Amino acid sequence: MENGVMESNATKNSVMGSNVPAELRKKDFYFDLPQELIAQDPLEERSSSRLLVLERHTGAVSHHGFREIADFLRPGDCMVLNNTRVIPARLLGEREGTGAHVEVLLLKRRGENLWETLVKPGKKCRPGTRLSFGDGRLRAQVLEVVEEGNRLIRFEYEGIFEEVLDTLGEMPLPPYITHKLQDRNRYQTVYAKYEGSAAAPTAGLHFTKELLEGLEAKGVRLAYVTLHVGLGTFRPVKEENVLDHHMHSEYFQVPEETAALINRTRDGGGRIICVGTTSCRTVESAAGEDGQVRACSGNTDIFIYPGYRFKVLDGLITNFHLPESTLIMLVSALAGRENVLRAYEEAVRERYRFFSFGDAMLVV
């Protein structure tokens, strides 16, 4: 226990006891997405995105603007948001001695000045390789190759690492976004607080402070959790049988006040609406079989797919996800695969914007 918060190591074994199938095929989560529907830039106004509402029990779909989100939430509901903050984790530099270009993506802090990273080109960065960024303002050495071919790197610098990173680093936008981000704050939620993510919890990008204040005025409670998003969340599923896929672990924390608020809401008959798959995975990792959420921190690699029995979640605000991804599998676990794929087909017909800077979906 640390600072009154119980340590936890939640894993995908959390699905035990649910109606899990013996096999789940990756191709069953495929849908055809025209390239031009992938949003390349954020909208000028965060809340001006569109909102598709999917009624999970009937499969009924309706179309709205995100500013109407309050119409679907009730006084006494609790909305759970992930307050992680994205760090400028993409570093462009060179290999010392050769001057060859290298790209390093910070994934997870492993110790003081020690990071697990994704390096391109990885084959040229064997243990012992020295790297330099920003004309030597930041230097590094590759120590070892770890899981999935990631590199463990120790950094050397003068001053404060976060300040150096803020100067030299770039926001780690997903590879399907090819445009340069003009304002790095647009890849942060307005409530981002604790630094540590390699990717944004993008469902929260639609909210403005005014929209959140309006929800609170209506009687919707806001609860905050932290899950530092790693790239493992977006790793493609390579195995044809989904159940053979391994999720990378990510650090999460559920404070005492958040656990108490969620439990009080459930006891009072209110609904728990999670903003994003990361908030969903956090509360489900922190909950016991009785549905009570515990204040805890630790690492989770919980994998939610059809057959999973939700312990806490009643509804989900999320973006539109990649075909065959673990994220569309999570949404399918909540609303049913057929309902979700039909809703996605309609979103394509209606020319919704997809992925990180795209439109939103509410599943209730």
mmCIF file of C-alpha atoms in Angstrom, residues 79-82 191 201-205 207 273-280 313 315-318:
data_model
loop_
_atom_site.group_PDB
_atom_site.id
_atom_site.type_symbol
_atom_site.label_atom_id
_atom_site.label_comp_id
_atom_site.label_asym_id
_atom_site.label_seq_id
_atom_site.Cartn_x
_atom_site.Cartn_y
_atom_site.Cartn_z
ATOM 1 C CA MET A 79 -18.874 10.024 -15.714
ATOM 2 C CA VAL A 80 -15.355 8.598 -15.372
ATOM 3 C CA LEU A 81 -12.496 10.416 -17.153
ATOM 4 C CA ASN A 82 -8.824 9.511 -17.601
ATOM 5 C CA TYR A 191 -8.519 17.927 -17.879
ATOM 6 C CA PRO A 201 -7.220 9.053 -24.335
ATOM 7 C CA THR A 202 -8.931 10.421 -27.431
ATOM 8 C CA ALA A 203 -12.592 10.071 -26.397
ATOM 9 C CA GLY A 204 -11.963 12.917 -23.959
ATOM 10 C CA LEU A 205 -10.737 15.304 -26.670
ATOM 11 C CA PHE A 207 -14.968 17.877 -24.041
ATOM 12 C CA ILE A 273 -20.427 6.154 -17.956
ATOM 13 C CA CYS A 274 -16.759 5.844 -18.886
ATOM 14 C CA VAL A 275 -15.118 8.309 -21.234
ATOM 15 C CA GLY A 276 -12.881 6.156 -23.401
ATOM 16 C CA THR A 277 -11.709 2.573 -23.382
ATOM 17 C CA THR A 278 -8.833 3.486 -21.037
ATOM 18 C CA SER A 279 -11.219 4.678 -18.305
ATOM 19 C CA CYS A 280 -13.275 1.537 -18.853
ATOM 20 C CA LEU A 313 -19.533 -0.039 -16.645
ATOM 21 C CA GLY A 315 -22.175 3.125 -20.772
ATOM 22 C CA LEU A 316 -19.221 4.260 -22.857
ATOM 23 C CA ILE A 317 -18.254 7.418 -24.724
ATOM 24 C CA THR A 318 -15.663 6.463 -27.308
#
